[in-house]
Amino acid sequence: MARVLVHAGKLPARTAEDLSRTARDQRRSFVSAVVGANALSANDLAISLSQVLGLPLLDLDAIDINRLPQNLVDARTLSQYQVLVLGRRGNRLFIGGADPTDQEAVDRIKFATQLTPEWVVVEYDKLARIVDSKTASVSDALDSIVSAGEFDFEVEEQDPNAKADDEVTAEVEDAPVVRFLQKMLIDAINMRASDLHFEPYENTYRVRFRIDGELREITQPPIAIKDKLSSRIKVISKLDISEKRVPQDGRMKLKFGSKAIDFRISTLPTLFGEKIVIRILDPSSARLGVDALGYERDEKERLLNAIRRPYGMILVTGPTGSGKTVSLYTCLNILNQPGINISTVEDPAEINLPGVNQVNVNDKAGMNFAVALKAFLRQDPDVIMVGEIRDLETADIAIKAAQTGHLVLSTLHTNDAPTTLTRLLNMGVPPFNIAASVILITAQRLARRLCENCKAPADYPREALLRAGFPPSELDGSWRPYRAIGCSSCNNGYRGRVGLYQVMPISEEIQRIILAQGNAIDIAEQAQRDGVRDLRQAGLIKVRAGVTTLEEVISVTNQ
């Protein structure tokens, strides 16, 4: 910036050099040094930079600060670079700052938000007051949260005979670390995050949240807390705090007001410390109901008709993170009646559902899916849920259970419903057993849902809509697609997610194809004739309804 002001004739070269040296020595910004030395007033400096750099100038006194977007950039970054998020339009993020030449700030914000920052010049003194008020002491904020007593952890009592090392005890009970972890968990819940990532690197430590399927950097705490934070999380989740060489898995529970939320913990040794991922498991998600998941009316009827059957196998397929577990537990919640015996085996059980007998896989103890299934069949079950069919033995037992008067629900990792049947064939399951037991297959994806507050009509070329899969008859001008904008109540124009489903009942014609050992293409063509939509077609219905964007559907269904 010094060179810009010198070349523009706003500062003498000697003065600019002296102010630059002062800023370096005092570890402050060049802008603050210029304003502090009265070399230029904050107003003169802002006007000069706006004119020289050709950037818009904004008077912060003329806008309502409380209406500015929240949570797009973490408070620590705003404070570090003295910037303010003013708004978002498409992929552009408008940031107000007194030093538009700060490329480091642009790079950091672009990395954290995956948006393109564009500068708006503001006056330094007004900006500093607003940023300071928005980035009040984190310790004070944490203290107020803790003193409010809104939450508590449920932790098993430690062995009274165990002797803890003094250093380890200090790490576990370090008050700032305890408060920081609690704040991160509460922030994650309030921001509707599904996962928290605590990631150590050589010189930095960062925290990211996965919100609506996308990872966003939230903050970069001091790297010195990484070991203390790791120990704290391990104690709460009942893991071995002395073991840092191998991955570990655990669970913990947080009481958030009157609500109890479970967390699944996974640790992973990396080059510079243990990376920890915390998955938020909200039991209420299983009680949302089929309608809340995004099924169309005909898809919902097919699914409900299948789970009302007394026996048979229902398979839910899709990649990791596509919502298969929530779909299965929604079905179990419907079936969970006093007169029905339900047993589940998972690796591990993610959602606690009262009234359901849930079993965790434990390979070390010899408890795998196949062993659990054999035990279930001696427990007088009505409904069995298998977390995942991974091998022929598990598939064989599950299919036999479906053939002997039990309703079996399970998952497979395949791209769509037709390829699920060929996957079972490739595992070695006889075609007759597949045709006789499988009654319905649901393939699914999760697409980000448009924010109702800020979505706006989009103008796509007709050719783009045709390429995406819309038939010409639907492009009659009676509807308009929408695009993401972004506001203070959403995440880059999206808020929440909606399911895209391919619900395929096994008709007699599909059974004949299976018995003839037909391929997935033959099954897919017959499913289309039976009126089953593929995932792209299901997504286009959501686009037409204004639920999501065309770009989002293309992204999640691009096979």
CSV table of C-alpha atoms in Angstrom, one decimal, residues 123-494:
chain,number,residue,atom,x,y,z
A,123,GLU,CA,-12.8,4.0,6.6
A,124,TYR,CA,-10.3,2.5,9.0
A,125,ASP,CA,-11.6,4.0,12.3
A,126,LYS,CA,-15.2,3.0,11.7
A,127,LEU,CA,-14.1,-0.5,10.5
A,128,ALA,CA,-12.0,-1.0,13.6
A,129,ARG,CA,-14.8,-0.2,16.0
A,130,ILE,CA,-17.2,-2.6,14.2
A,131,VAL,CA,-14.7,-5.5,14.0
A,132,ASP,CA,-13.7,-5.1,17.6
A,133,SER,CA,-17.3,-5.2,18.7
A,134,LYS,CA,-18.0,-8.3,16.6
A,135,THR,CA,-14.9,-10.1,17.7
A,136,ALA,CA,-15.1,-9.6,21.5
A,137,SER,CA,-12.9,-11.7,23.7
A,138,VAL,CA,-13.4,-15.4,23.0
A,139,SER,CA,-12.7,-16.2,26.6
A,140,ASP,CA,-15.5,-13.9,27.8
A,141,ALA,CA,-17.9,-15.5,25.4
A,142,LEU,CA,-16.9,-19.0,26.5
A,143,ASP,CA,-17.1,-18.0,30.2
A,144,SER,CA,-20.7,-16.8,29.7
A,145,ILE,CA,-21.7,-20.0,27.9
A,146,VAL,CA,-20.2,-22.1,30.6
A,147,SER,CA,-21.7,-20.1,33.5
A,148,ALA,CA,-25.1,-20.3,31.8
A,149,GLY,CA,-25.1,-24.1,32.5
A,150,GLU,CA,-26.9,-24.9,29.2
A,151,PHE,CA,-25.1,-28.1,28.6
A,152,ASP,CA,-23.2,-30.9,30.3
A,153,PHE,CA,-21.3,-33.9,29.2
A,154,GLU,CA,-22.2,-37.4,30.4
A,155,VAL,CA,-18.9,-39.1,31.2
A,156,GLU,CA,-18.3,-42.5,32.8
A,157,GLU,CA,-16.6,-42.4,36.2
A,158,GLN,CA,-12.9,-43.1,36.0
A,159,ASP,CA,-11.4,-46.0,37.8
A,160,PRO,CA,-10.6,-44.6,41.4
A,161,ASN,CA,-7.6,-46.9,41.6
A,162,ALA,CA,-6.1,-45.6,38.4
A,163,LYS,CA,-3.1,-43.2,38.9
A,164,ALA,CA,-3.1,-40.3,36.4
A,165,ASP,CA,0.1,-38.7,35.4
A,166,ASP,CA,0.3,-35.0,36.5
A,167,GLU,CA,1.0,-33.8,33.0
A,168,VAL,CA,-1.9,-35.7,31.5
A,169,THR,CA,-4.3,-34.5,34.3
A,170,ALA,CA,-3.3,-30.9,33.5
A,171,GLU,CA,-4.0,-31.4,29.8
A,172,VAL,CA,-7.4,-32.9,30.5
A,173,GLU,CA,-8.5,-30.3,33.0
A,174,ASP,CA,-7.1,-27.2,31.2
A,175,ALA,CA,-10.0,-24.7,31.5
A,176,PRO,CA,-9.5,-22.7,28.3
A,177,VAL,CA,-9.3,-26.0,26.3
A,178,VAL,CA,-12.5,-27.3,28.0
A,179,ARG,CA,-14.3,-24.1,27.2
A,180,PHE,CA,-13.0,-24.0,23.6
A,181,LEU,CA,-14.2,-27.6,22.9
A,182,GLN,CA,-17.6,-26.9,24.4
A,183,LYS,CA,-18.0,-23.7,22.3
A,184,MET,CA,-17.0,-25.6,19.1
A,185,LEU,CA,-19.6,-28.3,19.8
A,186,ILE,CA,-22.4,-25.8,20.5
A,187,ASP,CA,-21.4,-23.7,17.4
A,188,ALA,CA,-21.5,-26.9,15.3
A,189,ILE,CA,-25.0,-27.7,16.6
A,190,ASN,CA,-26.3,-24.2,16.0
A,191,MET,CA,-24.8,-24.1,12.5
A,192,ARG,CA,-26.4,-27.5,11.7
A,193,ALA,CA,-23.0,-29.1,11.1
A,194,SER,CA,-22.8,-32.9,10.6
A,195,ASP,CA,-19.1,-33.2,11.4
A,196,LEU,CA,-16.3,-31.4,13.2
A,197,HIS,CA,-12.7,-31.8,11.9
A,198,PHE,CA,-9.7,-30.9,14.3
A,199,GLU,CA,-6.7,-30.9,12.0
A,200,PRO,CA,-3.0,-30.4,13.1
A,201,TYR,CA,-0.4,-29.3,10.6
A,202,GLU,CA,3.3,-28.4,11.0
A,203,ASN,CA,2.7,-24.8,11.9
A,204,THR,CA,-1.0,-24.4,12.1
A,205,TYR,CA,-4.1,-26.0,13.7
A,206,ARG,CA,-7.5,-25.6,12.1
A,207,VAL,CA,-11.1,-26.5,12.8
A,208,ARG,CA,-13.6,-27.2,10.0
A,209,PHE,CA,-17.3,-27.9,10.1
A,210,ARG,CA,-19.1,-29.9,7.4
A,211,ILE,CA,-22.3,-27.9,6.8
A,212,ASP,CA,-24.8,-29.2,4.2
A,213,GLY,CA,-22.2,-31.5,2.9
A,214,GLU,CA,-19.4,-29.0,2.4
A,215,LEU,CA,-16.4,-28.4,4.6
A,216,ARG,CA,-15.9,-24.9,5.9
A,217,GLU,CA,-13.0,-23.5,7.9
A,218,ILE,CA,-14.3,-22.1,11.2
A,219,THR,CA,-11.2,-21.0,13.1
A,220,GLN,CA,-7.4,-21.6,13.6
A,221,PRO,CA,-6.7,-21.9,17.3
A,222,PRO,CA,-3.2,-21.9,18.6
A,223,ILE,CA,-1.3,-25.0,17.7
A,224,ALA,CA,-0.1,-25.4,21.3
A,225,ILE,CA,-3.6,-26.7,22.3
A,226,LYS,CA,-3.6,-29.7,20.0
A,227,ASP,CA,-2.4,-32.2,22.5
A,228,LYS,CA,-4.5,-30.9,25.3
A,229,LEU,CA,-7.6,-30.8,23.1
A,230,SER,CA,-7.0,-34.4,22.0
A,231,SER,CA,-6.6,-35.6,25.6
A,232,ARG,CA,-9.8,-33.8,26.6
A,233,ILE,CA,-11.8,-35.3,23.7
A,234,LYS,CA,-10.4,-38.8,24.5
A,235,VAL,CA,-11.3,-38.6,28.2
A,236,ILE,CA,-14.9,-37.6,27.4
A,237,SER,CA,-15.3,-40.3,24.8
A,238,LYS,CA,-13.6,-43.0,27.1
A,239,LEU,CA,-10.6,-43.6,24.8
A,240,ASP,CA,-7.0,-44.4,25.8
A,241,ILE,CA,-5.3,-41.0,26.2
A,242,SER,CA,-1.9,-42.6,26.3
A,243,GLU,CA,-2.3,-44.3,22.9
A,244,LYS,CA,-1.4,-41.9,20.0
A,245,ARG,CA,0.0,-44.4,17.5
A,246,VAL,CA,-3.2,-46.1,16.3
A,247,PRO,CA,-6.7,-44.9,15.3
A,248,GLN,CA,-9.4,-45.1,18.0
A,249,ASP,CA,-13.2,-44.8,18.0
A,250,GLY,CA,-15.5,-43.7,20.8
A,251,ARG,CA,-18.7,-41.9,21.7
A,252,MET,CA,-19.8,-39.1,24.0
A,253,LYS,CA,-23.1,-37.3,24.8
A,254,LEU,CA,-23.8,-33.6,25.2
A,255,LYS,CA,-26.9,-32.3,27.0
A,256,PHE,CA,-28.0,-29.2,25.1
A,257,GLY,CA,-30.7,-27.7,27.2
A,258,SER,CA,-33.4,-30.4,27.4
A,259,LYS,CA,-32.0,-32.2,24.3
A,260,ALA,CA,-29.3,-35.0,24.4
A,261,ILE,CA,-27.1,-35.3,21.4
A,262,ASP,CA,-24.7,-38.1,20.7
A,263,PHE,CA,-21.3,-37.7,19.1
A,264,ARG,CA,-19.1,-40.4,17.4
A,265,ILE,CA,-15.4,-39.8,17.8
A,266,SER,CA,-12.7,-41.0,15.4
A,267,THR,CA,-8.9,-40.3,16.0
A,268,LEU,CA,-6.2,-40.7,13.3
A,269,PRO,CA,-2.5,-40.3,13.9
A,270,THR,CA,-1.0,-37.9,11.3
A,271,LEU,CA,2.5,-36.5,10.8
A,272,PHE,CA,1.9,-33.6,13.2
A,273,GLY,CA,-0.5,-35.0,15.7
A,274,GLU,CA,-3.8,-36.7,16.0
A,275,LYS,CA,-6.6,-35.6,13.6
A,276,ILE,CA,-10.0,-35.9,15.3
A,277,VAL,CA,-13.3,-36.1,13.6
A,278,ILE,CA,-16.5,-35.8,15.6
A,279,ARG,CA,-19.8,-36.9,13.9
A,280,ILE,CA,-22.9,-35.3,15.3
A,281,LEU,CA,-25.7,-38.0,15.7
A,282,ASP,CA,-29.0,-36.3,16.4
A,283,PRO,CA,-31.7,-39.0,17.3
A,284,SER,CA,-34.5,-36.6,16.3
A,285,SER,CA,-33.5,-37.0,12.7
A,286,ALA,CA,-35.0,-40.5,12.7
A,287,ARG,CA,-38.3,-39.1,13.8
A,288,LEU,CA,-38.7,-36.5,11.1
A,289,GLY,CA,-40.9,-38.7,9.0
A,290,VAL,CA,-40.8,-39.8,5.4
A,291,ASP,CA,-42.2,-36.5,4.1
A,292,ALA,CA,-39.4,-34.5,5.6
A,293,LEU,CA,-36.8,-36.6,3.7
A,294,GLY,CA,-37.9,-35.4,0.3
A,295,TYR,CA,-39.7,-38.5,-1.2
A,296,GLU,CA,-42.2,-37.7,-3.9
A,297,ARG,CA,-45.7,-39.0,-3.4
A,298,ASP,CA,-45.4,-42.1,-5.6
A,299,GLU,CA,-41.9,-42.9,-4.1
A,300,LYS,CA,-43.3,-42.6,-0.6
A,301,GLU,CA,-46.2,-45.0,-1.4
A,302,ARG,CA,-43.8,-47.6,-2.8
A,303,LEU,CA,-41.6,-47.5,0.2
A,304,LEU,CA,-44.4,-47.6,2.7
A,305,ASN,CA,-46.0,-50.5,0.9
A,306,ALA,CA,-42.7,-52.4,1.0
A,307,ILE,CA,-42.1,-51.9,4.8
A,308,ARG,CA,-45.7,-53.0,5.5
A,309,ARG,CA,-44.9,-56.4,4.0
A,310,PRO,CA,-44.5,-59.2,6.6
A,311,TYR,CA,-41.2,-60.5,5.0
A,312,GLY,CA,-38.7,-59.7,2.3
A,313,MET,CA,-35.6,-57.6,1.9
A,314,ILE,CA,-35.4,-53.9,1.4
A,315,LEU,CA,-32.0,-52.4,0.3
A,316,VAL,CA,-30.9,-48.8,0.5
A,317,THR,CA,-27.9,-47.9,-1.6
A,318,GLY,CA,-25.7,-44.9,-2.1
A,319,PRO,CA,-22.2,-43.6,-1.3
A,320,THR,CA,-21.0,-42.7,2.2
A,321,GLY,CA,-22.8,-39.6,3.5
A,322,SER,CA,-25.9,-40.0,1.3
A,323,GLY,CA,-28.3,-40.3,4.2
A,324,LYS,CA,-28.8,-44.1,4.1
A,325,THR,CA,-28.8,-44.5,7.9
A,326,VAL,CA,-31.4,-41.8,8.4
A,327,SER,CA,-33.7,-43.4,5.8
A,328,LEU,CA,-33.4,-46.8,7.4
A,329,TYR,CA,-34.1,-45.5,10.9
A,330,THR,CA,-37.1,-43.5,9.6
A,331,CYS,CA,-38.5,-46.9,8.4
A,332,LEU,CA,-37.6,-48.5,11.7
A,333,ASN,CA,-39.3,-45.7,13.6
A,334,ILE,CA,-42.5,-46.4,11.6
A,335,LEU,CA,-42.2,-50.1,12.3
A,336,ASN,CA,-41.3,-49.6,16.0
A,337,GLN,CA,-44.5,-50.8,17.7
A,338,PRO,CA,-45.1,-52.7,20.9
A,339,GLY,CA,-46.1,-55.8,19.0
A,340,ILE,CA,-43.0,-56.0,16.8
A,341,ASN,CA,-39.5,-57.3,17.7
A,342,ILE,CA,-36.8,-55.3,15.9
A,343,SER,CA,-33.1,-56.1,16.1
A,344,THR,CA,-30.3,-54.2,14.4
A,345,VAL,CA,-26.5,-54.8,13.9
A,346,GLU,CA,-24.3,-51.9,12.8
A,347,ASP,CA,-20.7,-50.8,12.8
A,348,PRO,CA,-21.3,-48.9,14.9
A,349,ALA,CA,-25.0,-48.0,15.9
A,350,GLU,CA,-25.3,-44.3,15.1
A,351,ILE,CA,-28.8,-43.5,16.3
A,352,ASN,CA,-30.2,-44.7,19.6
A,353,LEU,CA,-33.8,-45.7,19.0
A,354,PRO,CA,-35.7,-46.8,22.2
A,355,GLY,CA,-37.7,-50.0,21.7
A,356,VAL,CA,-35.1,-51.4,19.2
A,357,ASN,CA,-32.5,-54.0,20.1
A,358,GLN,CA,-29.3,-52.6,18.8
A,359,VAL,CA,-26.0,-54.5,18.5
A,360,ASN,CA,-22.5,-53.1,17.6
A,361,VAL,CA,-20.1,-55.1,15.5
A,362,ASN,CA,-16.9,-56.1,17.4
A,363,ASP,CA,-14.5,-57.8,15.1
A,364,LYS,CA,-11.9,-58.4,17.8
A,365,ALA,CA,-14.4,-60.3,19.9
A,366,GLY,CA,-15.7,-62.2,16.9
A,367,MET,CA,-19.0,-60.3,16.7
A,368,ASN,CA,-19.4,-59.6,13.0
A,369,PHE,CA,-22.5,-59.1,10.9
A,370,ALA,CA,-22.9,-62.8,10.1
A,371,VAL,CA,-22.6,-63.9,13.7
A,372,ALA,CA,-25.1,-61.3,14.9
A,373,LEU,CA,-27.5,-62.3,12.2
A,374,LYS,CA,-27.4,-66.0,13.2
A,375,ALA,CA,-28.0,-64.9,16.8
A,376,PHE,CA,-31.0,-62.7,15.8
A,377,LEU,CA,-32.7,-65.6,14.1
A,378,ARG,CA,-32.8,-67.4,17.5
A,379,GLN,CA,-34.3,-64.3,19.1
A,380,ASP,CA,-37.8,-64.5,17.6
A,381,PRO,CA,-37.4,-61.3,15.4
A,382,ASP,CA,-40.0,-59.7,13.2
A,383,VAL,CA,-37.7,-57.0,11.6
A,384,ILE,CA,-33.9,-57.2,11.2
A,385,MET,CA,-31.7,-54.3,10.1
A,386,VAL,CA,-28.1,-55.1,8.9
A,387,GLY,CA,-25.9,-52.0,8.8
A,388,GLU,CA,-24.2,-53.1,5.6
A,389,ILE,CA,-23.9,-56.3,3.4
A,390,ARG,CA,-20.2,-56.6,2.8
A,391,ASP,CA,-19.7,-60.3,2.0
A,392,LEU,CA,-21.4,-63.4,0.7
A,393,GLU,CA,-21.9,-64.9,4.2
A,394,THR,CA,-23.8,-61.9,5.4
A,395,ALA,CA,-25.8,-61.6,2.2
A,396,ASP,CA,-26.6,-65.3,2.3
A,397,ILE,CA,-27.9,-65.2,5.9
A,398,ALA,CA,-29.8,-62.0,5.4
A,399,ILE,CA,-31.5,-63.4,2.2
A,400,LYS,CA,-32.5,-66.6,4.0
A,401,ALA,CA,-33.9,-64.6,6.9
A,402,ALA,CA,-36.0,-62.6,4.3
A,403,GLN,CA,-37.2,-65.9,2.8
A,404,THR,CA,-38.3,-67.4,6.2
A,405,GLY,CA,-40.8,-64.8,7.4
A,406,HIS,CA,-38.7,-61.8,8.4
A,407,LEU,CA,-38.5,-58.3,7.1
A,408,VAL,CA,-34.8,-57.5,6.5
A,409,LEU,CA,-33.5,-53.9,5.9
A,410,SER,CA,-29.9,-53.3,4.8
A,411,THR,CA,-27.5,-51.1,2.8
A,412,LEU,CA,-25.1,-51.6,0.0
A,413,HIS,CA,-22.6,-49.2,-1.6
A,414,THR,CA,-23.7,-49.0,-5.3
A,415,ASN,CA,-24.4,-46.1,-7.7
A,416,ASP,CA,-28.0,-46.8,-8.3
A,417,ALA,CA,-30.8,-49.4,-7.8
A,418,PRO,CA,-30.3,-51.6,-10.8
A,419,THR,CA,-26.6,-52.1,-10.2
A,420,THR,CA,-27.4,-53.3,-6.7
A,421,LEU,CA,-28.9,-56.5,-8.0
A,422,THR,CA,-25.9,-57.3,-10.2
A,423,ARG,CA,-23.6,-56.5,-7.2
A,424,LEU,CA,-25.4,-59.3,-5.3
A,425,LEU,CA,-24.9,-61.6,-8.2
A,426,ASN,CA,-21.2,-60.8,-8.3
A,427,MET,CA,-21.0,-61.6,-4.6
A,428,GLY,CA,-22.1,-65.1,-5.4
A,429,VAL,CA,-25.8,-65.0,-4.3
A,430,PRO,CA,-27.8,-67.3,-6.6
A,431,PRO,CA,-30.2,-65.5,-8.9
A,432,PHE,CA,-33.2,-67.4,-7.6
A,433,ASN,CA,-32.6,-66.3,-4.0
A,434,ILE,CA,-32.3,-62.6,-5.1
A,435,ALA,CA,-35.5,-62.7,-7.1
A,436,ALA,CA,-37.4,-64.5,-4.3
A,437,SER,CA,-36.3,-62.2,-1.4
A,438,VAL,CA,-35.5,-58.6,-2.6
A,439,ILE,CA,-38.8,-56.6,-2.8
A,440,LEU,CA,-37.6,-53.1,-3.1
A,441,ILE,CA,-34.3,-51.1,-3.6
A,442,THR,CA,-33.9,-47.4,-2.9
A,443,ALA,CA,-30.9,-45.5,-4.3
A,444,GLN,CA,-30.3,-42.0,-2.9
A,445,ARG,CA,-28.2,-38.9,-2.9
A,446,LEU,CA,-28.4,-35.7,-0.8
A,447,ALA,CA,-28.6,-32.3,-2.6
A,448,ARG,CA,-28.3,-28.9,-0.9
A,449,ARG,CA,-31.7,-27.2,-0.4
A,450,LEU,CA,-32.1,-23.6,-1.6
A,451,CYS,CA,-32.5,-20.9,1.1
A,452,GLU,CA,-36.1,-19.7,1.0
A,453,ASN,CA,-35.0,-16.2,2.1
A,454,CYS,CA,-32.7,-15.3,-0.7
A,455,LYS,CA,-33.2,-17.6,-3.7
A,456,ALA,CA,-33.8,-15.9,-7.0
A,457,PRO,CA,-35.0,-16.9,-10.4
A,458,ALA,CA,-32.3,-18.2,-12.8
A,459,ASP,CA,-32.1,-17.8,-16.6
A,460,TYR,CA,-30.7,-21.0,-18.0
A,461,PRO,CA,-30.4,-21.4,-21.8
A,462,ARG,CA,-32.9,-23.9,-23.2
A,463,GLU,CA,-30.0,-26.0,-24.5
A,464,ALA,CA,-28.6,-26.4,-21.0
A,465,LEU,CA,-31.9,-27.5,-19.6
A,466,LEU,CA,-32.3,-30.1,-22.4
A,467,ARG,CA,-28.7,-31.4,-21.8
A,468,ALA,CA,-29.5,-31.8,-18.1
A,469,GLY,CA,-32.4,-34.1,-18.9
A,470,PHE,CA,-35.5,-32.0,-19.1
A,471,PRO,CA,-37.9,-33.2,-21.9
A,472,PRO,CA,-38.9,-30.5,-24.4
A,473,SER,CA,-42.5,-30.8,-23.3
A,474,GLU,CA,-41.7,-29.5,-19.8
A,475,LEU,CA,-39.9,-26.4,-21.1
A,476,ASP,CA,-43.2,-24.6,-21.7
A,477,GLY,CA,-42.5,-21.4,-19.6
A,478,SER,CA,-44.9,-22.4,-16.8
A,479,TRP,CA,-42.1,-22.6,-14.3
A,480,ARG,CA,-38.7,-21.1,-13.6
A,481,PRO,CA,-35.6,-22.6,-12.0
A,482,TYR,CA,-33.9,-20.8,-9.1
A,483,ARG,CA,-30.3,-20.0,-8.2
A,484,ALA,CA,-28.4,-19.6,-4.9
A,485,ILE,CA,-27.7,-16.0,-3.7
A,486,GLY,CA,-26.6,-16.1,-0.1
A,487,CYS,CA,-27.8,-14.2,3.0
A,488,SER,CA,-27.2,-14.0,6.7
A,489,SER,CA,-29.4,-17.0,7.5
A,490,CYS,CA,-27.9,-19.6,5.0
A,491,ASN,CA,-24.7,-21.1,3.8
A,492,ASN,CA,-23.8,-19.6,0.4
A,493,GLY,CA,-27.4,-19.7,-0.7
A,494,TYR,CA,-28.3,-23.1,0.7
